[in-house]
Coordinates of C-alpha atoms in Angstrom, one line a residue:
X114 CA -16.6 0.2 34.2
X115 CA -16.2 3.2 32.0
X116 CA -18.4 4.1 29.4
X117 CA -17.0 5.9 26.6
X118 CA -17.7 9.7 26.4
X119 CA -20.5 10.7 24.2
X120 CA -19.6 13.1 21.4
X121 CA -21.1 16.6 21.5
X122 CA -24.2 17.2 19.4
X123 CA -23.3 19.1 15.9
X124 CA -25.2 21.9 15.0
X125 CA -26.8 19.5 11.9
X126 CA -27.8 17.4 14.3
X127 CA -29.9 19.9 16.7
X128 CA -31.6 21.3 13.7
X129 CA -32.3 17.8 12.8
X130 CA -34.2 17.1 15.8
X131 CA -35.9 20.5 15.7
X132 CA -37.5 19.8 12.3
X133 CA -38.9 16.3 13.8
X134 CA -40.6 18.3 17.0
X135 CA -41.8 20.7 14.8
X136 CA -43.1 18.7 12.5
X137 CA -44.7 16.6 15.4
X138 CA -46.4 19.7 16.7
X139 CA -48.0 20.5 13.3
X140 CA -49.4 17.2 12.8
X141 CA -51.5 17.5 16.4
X142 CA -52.8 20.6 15.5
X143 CA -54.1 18.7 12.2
X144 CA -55.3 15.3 13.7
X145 CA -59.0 15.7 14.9
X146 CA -60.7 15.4 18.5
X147 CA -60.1 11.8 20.1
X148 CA -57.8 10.3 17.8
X149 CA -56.0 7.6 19.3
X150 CA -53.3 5.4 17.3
X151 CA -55.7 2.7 17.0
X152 CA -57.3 4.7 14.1
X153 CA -54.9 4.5 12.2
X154 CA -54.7 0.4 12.2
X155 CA -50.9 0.5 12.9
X156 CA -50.3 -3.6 12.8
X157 CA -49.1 -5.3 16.1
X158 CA -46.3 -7.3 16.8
X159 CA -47.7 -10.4 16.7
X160 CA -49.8 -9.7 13.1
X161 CA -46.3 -8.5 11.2
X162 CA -44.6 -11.9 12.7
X163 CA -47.8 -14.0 11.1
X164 CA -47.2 -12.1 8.1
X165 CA -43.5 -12.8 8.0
X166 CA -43.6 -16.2 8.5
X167 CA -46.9 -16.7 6.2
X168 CA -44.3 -15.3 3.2
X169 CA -41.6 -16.9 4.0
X170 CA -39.9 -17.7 1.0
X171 CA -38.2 -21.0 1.6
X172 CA -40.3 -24.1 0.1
X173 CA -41.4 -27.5 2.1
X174 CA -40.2 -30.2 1.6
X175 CA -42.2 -32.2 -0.6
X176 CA -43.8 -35.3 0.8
X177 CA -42.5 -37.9 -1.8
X178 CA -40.1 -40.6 -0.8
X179 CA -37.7 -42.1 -3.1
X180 CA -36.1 -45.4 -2.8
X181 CA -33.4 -46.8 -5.6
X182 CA -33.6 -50.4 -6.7
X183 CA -31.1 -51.4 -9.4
X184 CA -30.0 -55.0 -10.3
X185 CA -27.7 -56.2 -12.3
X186 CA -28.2 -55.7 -16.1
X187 CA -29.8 -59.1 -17.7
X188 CA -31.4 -60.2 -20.6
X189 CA -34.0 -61.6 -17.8
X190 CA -33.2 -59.5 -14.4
X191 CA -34.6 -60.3 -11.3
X192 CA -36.7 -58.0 -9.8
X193 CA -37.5 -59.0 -6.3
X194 CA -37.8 -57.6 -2.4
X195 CA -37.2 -59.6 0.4
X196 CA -38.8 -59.1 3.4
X197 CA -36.4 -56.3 5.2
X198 CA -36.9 -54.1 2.0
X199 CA -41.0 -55.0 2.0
X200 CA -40.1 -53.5 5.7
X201 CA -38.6 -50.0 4.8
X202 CA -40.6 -49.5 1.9
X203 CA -43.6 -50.0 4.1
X204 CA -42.8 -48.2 7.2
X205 CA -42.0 -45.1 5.1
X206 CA -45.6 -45.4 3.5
X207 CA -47.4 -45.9 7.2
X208 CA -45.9 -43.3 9.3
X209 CA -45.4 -40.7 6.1
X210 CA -48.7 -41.1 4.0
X211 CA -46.5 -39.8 1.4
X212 CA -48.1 -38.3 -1.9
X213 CA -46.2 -41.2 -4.0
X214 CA -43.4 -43.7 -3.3
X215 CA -40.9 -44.0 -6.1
X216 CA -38.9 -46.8 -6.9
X217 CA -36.3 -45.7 -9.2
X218 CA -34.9 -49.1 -11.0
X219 CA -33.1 -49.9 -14.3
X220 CA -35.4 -52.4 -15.1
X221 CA -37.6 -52.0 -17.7
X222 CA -41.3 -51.5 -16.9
X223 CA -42.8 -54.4 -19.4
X224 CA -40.3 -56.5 -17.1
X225 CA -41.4 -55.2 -13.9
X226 CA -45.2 -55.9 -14.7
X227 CA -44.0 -59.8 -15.9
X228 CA -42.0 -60.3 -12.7
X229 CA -45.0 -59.2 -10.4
X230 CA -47.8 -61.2 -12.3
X231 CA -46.0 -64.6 -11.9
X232 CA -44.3 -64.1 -9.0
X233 CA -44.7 -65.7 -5.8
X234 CA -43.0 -63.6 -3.3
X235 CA -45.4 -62.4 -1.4
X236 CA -43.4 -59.3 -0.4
X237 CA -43.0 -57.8 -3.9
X238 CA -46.3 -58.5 -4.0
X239 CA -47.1 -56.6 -1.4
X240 CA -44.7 -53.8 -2.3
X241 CA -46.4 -53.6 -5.9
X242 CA -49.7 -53.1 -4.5
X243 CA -48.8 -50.9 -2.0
X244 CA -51.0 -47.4 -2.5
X245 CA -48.6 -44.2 -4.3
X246 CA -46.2 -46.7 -4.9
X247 CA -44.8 -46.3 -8.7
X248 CA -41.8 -47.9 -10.4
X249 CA -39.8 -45.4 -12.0
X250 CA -37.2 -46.5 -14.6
X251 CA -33.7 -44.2 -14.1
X252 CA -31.0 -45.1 -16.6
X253 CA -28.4 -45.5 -14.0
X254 CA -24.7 -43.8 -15.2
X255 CA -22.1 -46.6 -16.0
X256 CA -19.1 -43.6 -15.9
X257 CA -18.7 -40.2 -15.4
X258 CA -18.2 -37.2 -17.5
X259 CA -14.5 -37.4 -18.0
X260 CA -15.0 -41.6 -18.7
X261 CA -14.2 -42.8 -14.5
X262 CA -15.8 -46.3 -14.7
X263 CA -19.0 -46.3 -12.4
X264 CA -19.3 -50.4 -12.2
X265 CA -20.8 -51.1 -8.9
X266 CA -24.5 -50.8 -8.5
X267 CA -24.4 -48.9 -5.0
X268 CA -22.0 -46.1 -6.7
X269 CA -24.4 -45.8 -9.6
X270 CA -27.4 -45.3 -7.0
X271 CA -25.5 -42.6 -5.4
X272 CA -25.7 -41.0 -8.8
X273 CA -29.4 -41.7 -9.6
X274 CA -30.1 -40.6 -5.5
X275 CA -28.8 -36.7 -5.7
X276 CA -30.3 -36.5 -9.6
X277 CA -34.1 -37.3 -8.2
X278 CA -33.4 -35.4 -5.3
X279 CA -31.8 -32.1 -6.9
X280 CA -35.2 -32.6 -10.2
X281 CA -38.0 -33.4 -7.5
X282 CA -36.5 -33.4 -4.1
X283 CA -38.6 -34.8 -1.5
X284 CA -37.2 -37.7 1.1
X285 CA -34.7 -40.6 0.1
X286 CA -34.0 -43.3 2.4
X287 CA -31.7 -46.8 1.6
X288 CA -33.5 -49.8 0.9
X289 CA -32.2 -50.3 4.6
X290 CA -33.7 -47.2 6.3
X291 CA -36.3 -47.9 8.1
X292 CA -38.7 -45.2 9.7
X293 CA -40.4 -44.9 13.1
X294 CA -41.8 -41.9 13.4
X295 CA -43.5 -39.1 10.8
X296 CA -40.9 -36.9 9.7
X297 CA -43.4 -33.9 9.2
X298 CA -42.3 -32.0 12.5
X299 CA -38.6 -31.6 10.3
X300 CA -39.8 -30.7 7.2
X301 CA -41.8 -27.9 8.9
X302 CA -38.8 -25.6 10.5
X303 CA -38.4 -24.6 6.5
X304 CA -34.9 -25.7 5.5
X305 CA -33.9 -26.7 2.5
X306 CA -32.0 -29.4 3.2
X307 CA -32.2 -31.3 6.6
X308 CA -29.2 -34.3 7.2
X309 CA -28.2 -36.6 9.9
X310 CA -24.6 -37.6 11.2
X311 CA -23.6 -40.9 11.5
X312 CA -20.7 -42.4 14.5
X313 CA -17.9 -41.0 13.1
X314 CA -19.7 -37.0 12.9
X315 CA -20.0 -37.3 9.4
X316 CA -22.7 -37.1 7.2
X317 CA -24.6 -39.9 5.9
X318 CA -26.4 -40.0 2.7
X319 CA -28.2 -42.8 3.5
X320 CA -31.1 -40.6 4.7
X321 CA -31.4 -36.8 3.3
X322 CA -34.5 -34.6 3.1
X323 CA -34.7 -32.3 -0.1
X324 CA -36.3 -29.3 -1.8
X325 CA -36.6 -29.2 -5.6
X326 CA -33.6 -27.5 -6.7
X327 CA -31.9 -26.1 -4.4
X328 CA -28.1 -24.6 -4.7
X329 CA -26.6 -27.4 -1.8
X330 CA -28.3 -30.4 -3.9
X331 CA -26.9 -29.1 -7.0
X332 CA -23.5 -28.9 -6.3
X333 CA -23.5 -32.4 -4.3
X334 CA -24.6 -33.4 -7.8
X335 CA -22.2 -31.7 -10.0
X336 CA -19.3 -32.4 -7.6
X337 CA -20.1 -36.1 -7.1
X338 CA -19.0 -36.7 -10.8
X339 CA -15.7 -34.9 -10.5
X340 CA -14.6 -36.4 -7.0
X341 CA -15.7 -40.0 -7.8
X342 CA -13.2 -42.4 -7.1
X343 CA -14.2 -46.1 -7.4
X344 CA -11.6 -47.4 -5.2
X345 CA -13.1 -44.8 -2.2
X346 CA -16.8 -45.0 -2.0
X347 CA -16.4 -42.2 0.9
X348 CA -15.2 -39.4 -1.3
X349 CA -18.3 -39.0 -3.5
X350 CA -20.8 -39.9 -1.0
X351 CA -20.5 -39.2 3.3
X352 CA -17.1 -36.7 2.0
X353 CA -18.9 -34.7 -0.1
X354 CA -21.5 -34.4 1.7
X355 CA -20.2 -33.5 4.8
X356 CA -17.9 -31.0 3.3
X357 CA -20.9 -29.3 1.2
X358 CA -23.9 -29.4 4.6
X359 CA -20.8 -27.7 6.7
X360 CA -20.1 -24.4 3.5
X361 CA -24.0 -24.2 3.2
X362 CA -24.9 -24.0 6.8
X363 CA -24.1 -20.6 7.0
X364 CA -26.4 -19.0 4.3
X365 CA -29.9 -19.1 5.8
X366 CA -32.2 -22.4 5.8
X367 CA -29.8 -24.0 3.4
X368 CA -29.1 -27.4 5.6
X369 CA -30.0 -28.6 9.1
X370 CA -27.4 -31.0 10.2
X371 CA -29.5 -33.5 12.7
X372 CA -27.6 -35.7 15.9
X373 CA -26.8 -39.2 15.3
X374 CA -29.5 -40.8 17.7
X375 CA -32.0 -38.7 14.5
X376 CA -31.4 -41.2 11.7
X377 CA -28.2 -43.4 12.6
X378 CA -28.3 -44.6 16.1
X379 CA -25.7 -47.4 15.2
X380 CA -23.0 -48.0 13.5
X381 CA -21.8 -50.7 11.5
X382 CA -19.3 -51.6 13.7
X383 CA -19.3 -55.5 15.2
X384 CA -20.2 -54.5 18.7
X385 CA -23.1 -51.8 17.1
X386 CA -24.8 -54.3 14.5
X387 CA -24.5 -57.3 17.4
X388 CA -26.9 -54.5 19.9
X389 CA -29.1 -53.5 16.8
X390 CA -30.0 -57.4 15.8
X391 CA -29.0 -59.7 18.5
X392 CA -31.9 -62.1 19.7
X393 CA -31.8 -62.3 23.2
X394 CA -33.7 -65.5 25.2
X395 CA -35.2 -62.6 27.8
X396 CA -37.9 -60.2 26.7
X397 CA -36.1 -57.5 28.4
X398 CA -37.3 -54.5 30.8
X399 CA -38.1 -51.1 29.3
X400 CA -35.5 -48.9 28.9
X401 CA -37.6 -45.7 29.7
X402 CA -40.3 -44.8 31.9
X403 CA -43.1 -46.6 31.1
X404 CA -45.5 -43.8 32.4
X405 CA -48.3 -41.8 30.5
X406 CA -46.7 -38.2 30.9
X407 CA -50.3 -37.0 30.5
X408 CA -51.2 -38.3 34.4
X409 CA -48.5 -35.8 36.0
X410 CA -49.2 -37.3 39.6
X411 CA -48.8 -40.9 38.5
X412 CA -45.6 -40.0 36.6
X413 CA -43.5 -38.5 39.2
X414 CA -44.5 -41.2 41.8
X415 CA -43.2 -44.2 39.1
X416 CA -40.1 -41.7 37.6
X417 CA -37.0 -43.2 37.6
X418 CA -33.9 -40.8 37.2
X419 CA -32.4 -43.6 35.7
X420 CA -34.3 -46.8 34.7
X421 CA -32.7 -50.3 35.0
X422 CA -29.8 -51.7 32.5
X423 CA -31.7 -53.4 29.9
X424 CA -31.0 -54.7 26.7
X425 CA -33.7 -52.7 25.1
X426 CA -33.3 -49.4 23.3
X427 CA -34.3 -46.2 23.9
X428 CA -36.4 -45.1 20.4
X429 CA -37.8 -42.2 21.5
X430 CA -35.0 -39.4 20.3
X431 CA -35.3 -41.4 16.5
X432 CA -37.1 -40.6 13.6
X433 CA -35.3 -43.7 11.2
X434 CA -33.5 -46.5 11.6
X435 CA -30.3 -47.1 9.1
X436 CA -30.2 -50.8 9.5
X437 CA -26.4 -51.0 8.0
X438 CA -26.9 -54.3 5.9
X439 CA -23.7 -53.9 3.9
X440 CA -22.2 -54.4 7.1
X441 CA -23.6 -57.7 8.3
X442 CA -21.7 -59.2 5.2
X443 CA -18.8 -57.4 5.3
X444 CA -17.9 -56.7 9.6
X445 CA -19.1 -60.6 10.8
X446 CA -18.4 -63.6 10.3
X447 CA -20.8 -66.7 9.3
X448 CA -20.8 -68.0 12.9
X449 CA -21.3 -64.4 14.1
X450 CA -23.9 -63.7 11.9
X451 CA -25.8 -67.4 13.0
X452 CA -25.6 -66.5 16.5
X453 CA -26.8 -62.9 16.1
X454 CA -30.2 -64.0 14.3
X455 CA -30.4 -67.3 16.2
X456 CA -33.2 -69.6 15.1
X457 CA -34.8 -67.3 12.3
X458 CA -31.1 -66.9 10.5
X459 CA -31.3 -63.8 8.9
X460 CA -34.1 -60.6 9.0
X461 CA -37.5 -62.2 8.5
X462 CA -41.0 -61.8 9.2
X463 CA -40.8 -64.3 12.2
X464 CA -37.7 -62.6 13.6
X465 CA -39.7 -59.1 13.7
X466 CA -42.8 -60.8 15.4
X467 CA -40.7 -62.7 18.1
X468 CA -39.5 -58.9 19.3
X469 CA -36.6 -60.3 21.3
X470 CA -34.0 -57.8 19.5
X471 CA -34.1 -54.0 19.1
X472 CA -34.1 -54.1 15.6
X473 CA -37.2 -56.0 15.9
X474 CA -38.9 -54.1 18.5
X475 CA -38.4 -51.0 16.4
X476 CA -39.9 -52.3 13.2
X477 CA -42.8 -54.0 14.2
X478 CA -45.6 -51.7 14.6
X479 CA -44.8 -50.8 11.2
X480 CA -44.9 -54.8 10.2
X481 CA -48.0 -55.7 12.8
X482 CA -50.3 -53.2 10.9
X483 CA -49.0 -54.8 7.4
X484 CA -50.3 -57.6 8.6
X485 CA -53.5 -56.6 10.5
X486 CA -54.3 -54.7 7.0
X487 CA -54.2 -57.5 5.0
X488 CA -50.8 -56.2 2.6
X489 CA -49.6 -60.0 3.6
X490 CA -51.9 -62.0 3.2
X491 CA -49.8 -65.2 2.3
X492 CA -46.9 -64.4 4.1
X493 CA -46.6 -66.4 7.0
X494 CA -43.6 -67.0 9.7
X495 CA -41.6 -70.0 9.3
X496 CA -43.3 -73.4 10.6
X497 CA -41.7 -76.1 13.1
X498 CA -40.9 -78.2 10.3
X499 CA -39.0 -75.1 8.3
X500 CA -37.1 -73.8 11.3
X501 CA -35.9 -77.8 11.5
X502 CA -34.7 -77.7 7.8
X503 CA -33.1 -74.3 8.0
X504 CA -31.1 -75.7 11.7
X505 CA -30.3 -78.8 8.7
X506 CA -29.0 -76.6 6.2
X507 CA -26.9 -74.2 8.3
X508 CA -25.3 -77.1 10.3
X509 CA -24.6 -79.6 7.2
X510 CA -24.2 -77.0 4.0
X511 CA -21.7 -74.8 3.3
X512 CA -22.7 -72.2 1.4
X513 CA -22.7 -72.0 -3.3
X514 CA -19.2 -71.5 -3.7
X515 CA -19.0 -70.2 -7.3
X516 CA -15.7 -70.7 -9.5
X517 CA -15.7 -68.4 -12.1
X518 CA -18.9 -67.5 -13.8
X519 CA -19.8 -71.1 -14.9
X520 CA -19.7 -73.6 -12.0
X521 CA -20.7 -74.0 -8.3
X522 CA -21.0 -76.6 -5.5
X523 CA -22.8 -77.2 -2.5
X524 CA -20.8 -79.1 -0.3
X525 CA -22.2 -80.8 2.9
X526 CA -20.5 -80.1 5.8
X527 CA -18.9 -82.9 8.6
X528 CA -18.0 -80.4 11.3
X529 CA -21.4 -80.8 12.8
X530 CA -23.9 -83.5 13.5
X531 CA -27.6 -82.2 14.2
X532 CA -29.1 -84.1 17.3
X533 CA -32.2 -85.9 15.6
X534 CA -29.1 -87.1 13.5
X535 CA -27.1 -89.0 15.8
X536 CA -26.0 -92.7 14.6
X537 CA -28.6 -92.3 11.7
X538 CA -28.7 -91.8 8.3
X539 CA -29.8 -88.7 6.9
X540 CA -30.9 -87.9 2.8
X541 CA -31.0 -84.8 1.0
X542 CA -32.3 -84.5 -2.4
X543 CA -30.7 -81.0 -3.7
X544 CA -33.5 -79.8 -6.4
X545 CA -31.3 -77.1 -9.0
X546 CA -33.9 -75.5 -10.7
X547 CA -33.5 -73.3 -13.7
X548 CA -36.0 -70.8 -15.2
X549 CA -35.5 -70.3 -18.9
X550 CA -37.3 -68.1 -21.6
X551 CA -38.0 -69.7 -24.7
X552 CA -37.4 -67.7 -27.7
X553 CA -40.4 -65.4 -28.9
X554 CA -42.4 -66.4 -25.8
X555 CA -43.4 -65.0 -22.4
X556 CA -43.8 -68.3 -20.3
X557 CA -41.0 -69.1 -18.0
X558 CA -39.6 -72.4 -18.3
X559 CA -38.6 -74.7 -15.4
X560 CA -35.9 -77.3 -16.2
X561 CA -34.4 -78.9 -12.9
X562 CA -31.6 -82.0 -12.4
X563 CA -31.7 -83.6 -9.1
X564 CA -28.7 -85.3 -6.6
X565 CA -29.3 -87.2 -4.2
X566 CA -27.2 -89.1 -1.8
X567 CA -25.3 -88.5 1.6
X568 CA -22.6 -86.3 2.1
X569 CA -21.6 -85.9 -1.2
X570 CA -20.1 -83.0 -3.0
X571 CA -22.6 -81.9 -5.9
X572 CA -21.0 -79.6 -8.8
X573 CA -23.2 -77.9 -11.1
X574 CA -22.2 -76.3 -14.1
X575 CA -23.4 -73.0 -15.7
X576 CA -25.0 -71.5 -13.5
X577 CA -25.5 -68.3 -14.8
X578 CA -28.9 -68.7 -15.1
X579 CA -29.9 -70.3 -11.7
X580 CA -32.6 -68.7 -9.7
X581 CA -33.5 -71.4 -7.4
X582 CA -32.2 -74.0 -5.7
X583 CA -34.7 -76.7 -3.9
X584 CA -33.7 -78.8 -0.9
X585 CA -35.8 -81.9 0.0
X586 CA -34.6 -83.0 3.1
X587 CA -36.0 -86.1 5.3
X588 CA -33.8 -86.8 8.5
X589 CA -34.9 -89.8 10.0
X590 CA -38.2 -90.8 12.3
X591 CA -36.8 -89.0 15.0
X592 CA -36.4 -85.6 13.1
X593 CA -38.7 -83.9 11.0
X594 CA -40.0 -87.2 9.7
X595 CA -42.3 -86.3 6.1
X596 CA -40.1 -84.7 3.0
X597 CA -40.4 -80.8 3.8
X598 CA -40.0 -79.2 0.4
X599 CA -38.5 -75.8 0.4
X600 CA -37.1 -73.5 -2.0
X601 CA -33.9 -71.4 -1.1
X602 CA -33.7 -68.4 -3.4
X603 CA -29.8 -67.5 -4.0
X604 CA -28.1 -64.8 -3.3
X605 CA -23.9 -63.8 -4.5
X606 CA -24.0 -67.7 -4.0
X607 CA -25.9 -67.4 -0.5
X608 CA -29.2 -68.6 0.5
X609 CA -31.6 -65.3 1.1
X610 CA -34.9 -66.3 1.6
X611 CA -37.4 -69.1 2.4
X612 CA -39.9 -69.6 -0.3
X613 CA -42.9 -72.8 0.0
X614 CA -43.5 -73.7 -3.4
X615 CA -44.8 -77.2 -5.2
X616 CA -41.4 -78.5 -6.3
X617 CA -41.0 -79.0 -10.4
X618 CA -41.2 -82.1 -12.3
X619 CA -37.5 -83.1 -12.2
X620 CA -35.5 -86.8 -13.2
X621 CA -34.9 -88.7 -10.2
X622 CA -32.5 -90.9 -11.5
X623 CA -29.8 -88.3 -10.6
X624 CA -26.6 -86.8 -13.0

């Protein structure tokens, strides 16, 4: 290889170098006897790189969490968690100790204190309770600047999410992010803004890690307003945002984009959902060694370059746990859904503690040290006797088919015959329960109108203001034998969660 020639010397440059040798000389002549370099305190390489990094400029980010609850807008709104949001809410509080929780809502705080003195969920409860945790009302915006309609509540919490996060910053997570692991060893590397990508490469706002006012938040909130499209949920939200982390990586501790396994190990495909909840009848071998790392000796005898096929997951590479619960509505069916979640039907606290699927493995150190702390102290899994009514229910009922805003049925299905329910008679007694505020009081008042019979079809009308609904079921000696009374709180028309309550004082004598 040839080296370029060097260029001759000028004659600006030789006296250039003169000057410094002279000048050198001078100074040893000046410097006393046994002077070494040390006198003169010159800083080593490793005190100016403490220095540098104890001035860094870039801020931390703050060690608040933020979670958005809105409901719909009602004279009397319902402000409840179930169990999966107790679970997020609470696995952010145990493995981040954050400095407060907020729960941004749209509910008014008078209502908020009402709902949590008479309620009997144990998990908003629990959630109220919880220490650092303060409810925050956030008007949410209903359209944007140039009058777009902003109707649905998830598009409105994308609003509220980048306003908290560009005024306070700190950590946002989805009701359905759930975290595993403290989060401090990210928001130590000083970037501004640290994100995760999701299956496709893109980058989810589902999870996002903030400083106060910095220049990537600010323009994902500006923009959000002009690009909103209600028809395209993607274009102000995972768009955006992947378009804005990509033009701010460049610039200097402006945004850390994170690998998928990070925050969003699955998707919300079928096949992904079906590996994140299915319950499986095995427990399932360990997907990783299983061997203290700390014992070097004993951990290369037992390593395996690669450990068995198992249905188990791998947690170790993530830090949360999107959960996807949109897509369990929207990407399964009804039968797919009841096979996935088996016996406990849907994301309870008896699901978590069975640990026979990977969501549930993942989640329940989190949920075991609720418990062994005493934050749910009258939640309790399902009984025999429930898990028999709920098997009743999902084999006989269809689920509240509204028409319109003012009526609904509950039809009872023929398709399927339970087994304690062959060549008998069975009777269900369908309890719908209204709670209704009387004018210039606080008291909630119960009114209730009660069907009974067998395989009927029951229509109710208004129900607009229905909150409850309350099965009494009895299928013969050879089933669950004593009524069981159980209250099914509804959901867009679909039962959500088990509640044991004493039933109301209703009129027997049917419609």
């Amino acid at each position: 290889m040839q080296y370029p020639a060097c260029k001759p010397a000028t004659k600006w440059t030789l006296a250039a170098l003169s000057l410094v040798l002279v000048s050198l000389l001078l100074l040893h002549q000046l410097l006393p006897i046994g002077f070494t370099a040390k006198s003169l305190h010159i800083p080593s390489l490793k005190d100016s790189a403490e220095k540098c990094l104890t001035t860094l400029e870039t801020p931390r980010i703050p060690n608040i969490v933020h979670f958005v609850h809105l409901v719909k807008p009602s004279p009397n709104p319902s402000f409840e968690f179930p169990f999966r949001q107790f679970t997020a809410i609470y696995s952010a509080w145990h493995y981040l100790r954050p400095d407060v929780i907020y729960i941004h809502t749209n509910v008014e705080e008078h209502l908020i204190e009402e709902t949590v003195k008479r309620t009997t969920n144990p998990y908003t409860r629990a959630v109220s309770k919880l220490p650092g945790v303060k409810f925050s009302h956030h008007t949410a915006p209903d359209q944007t600047t140039s009058g777009v309609p902003i109707d649905k509540l998830p598009n409105q919490s994308d609003f509220v999410r980048t306003d908290i996060l560009d005024k306070l910053g700190g950590i946002y997570l989805d009701d359905d992010s759930y975290v595993l692991r403290d989060l401090e060893p990210l928001s130590r590397i000083h970037f501004e803004n640290i994100v995760g990508k999701q299956v496709n490469g893109q980058i989810c706002p589902a999870v996002i890690m903030s400083t106060p006012g910095n220049k990537l938040m600010k323009a994902y909130h500006a923009l959000q307003d002009s690009v909103f499209d209600p028809h395209f949920w993607a274009h102000h939200a995972t768009d955006l945002l992947t378009t804005l982390a990509q033009d701010f990586q460049k610039p200097d501790h402006q945004v850390l984009i994170l690998p998928q396994d990070t925050f969003f190990p699955f998707a919300w495909f079928p096949e992904d959902l079906k590996m994140m909840y299915q319950v499986h009848d095995d427990a399932g071998t360990p997907a990783v060694n299983n061997v203290n790392v700390q014992n070097l000796t004993s951990f290369i005898e037992n390593f395996e370059l690669y450990p068995p096929k198992t249905w188990q997951r791998d947690w170790r590479s993530s830090y949360v746990l999107h959960g996807w619960t949109s897509g369990i509505e929207k990407q399964l069916t009804e039968g797919e859904r009841i096979a996935m979640f088996g016996e406990f039907g849907d994301i309870t606290l008896e699901y978590v503690l069975a640990r026979n699927s990977n969501f549930a493995r993942a989640v329940y150190p989190a949920v075991r040290h609720a418990l062994d702390n005493g934050f749910l102290e009258n939640a309790q899994a399902s009984t025999p006797q429930e898990k028999e009514v709920r098997k009743i229910v999902e084999l006989y009922l269809c689920p509240l088919d509204f028409v319109g805003d003012h009526c609904g049925c509950f039809r009872s299905s023929t398709e399927s015959k339970h087994p304690s329910e062959q060549n008998q008679s069975s009777l269900f007694e369908f309890y719908f329960v209204r709670e209704t505020r009387s004018e210039g009081h606080s008291d909630i008042v119960r009114e209730a109108t009660a069907w009974r019979g067998e395989t009927e079809e029951i229509t109710l009308e208004n129900t607009s203001d229905l909150k409850h609904l309350a099965i009494l079921v009895q299928v013969s000696n050879e089933g669950i034998g004593e009524h069981a009374p159980v209250y099914l709180r509804l959901s867009s028309g679909r039962i959500c969660t088990w509640v044991k309550e004493e039933l109301p004082q209703v009129n027997q004598s049917g419609p």
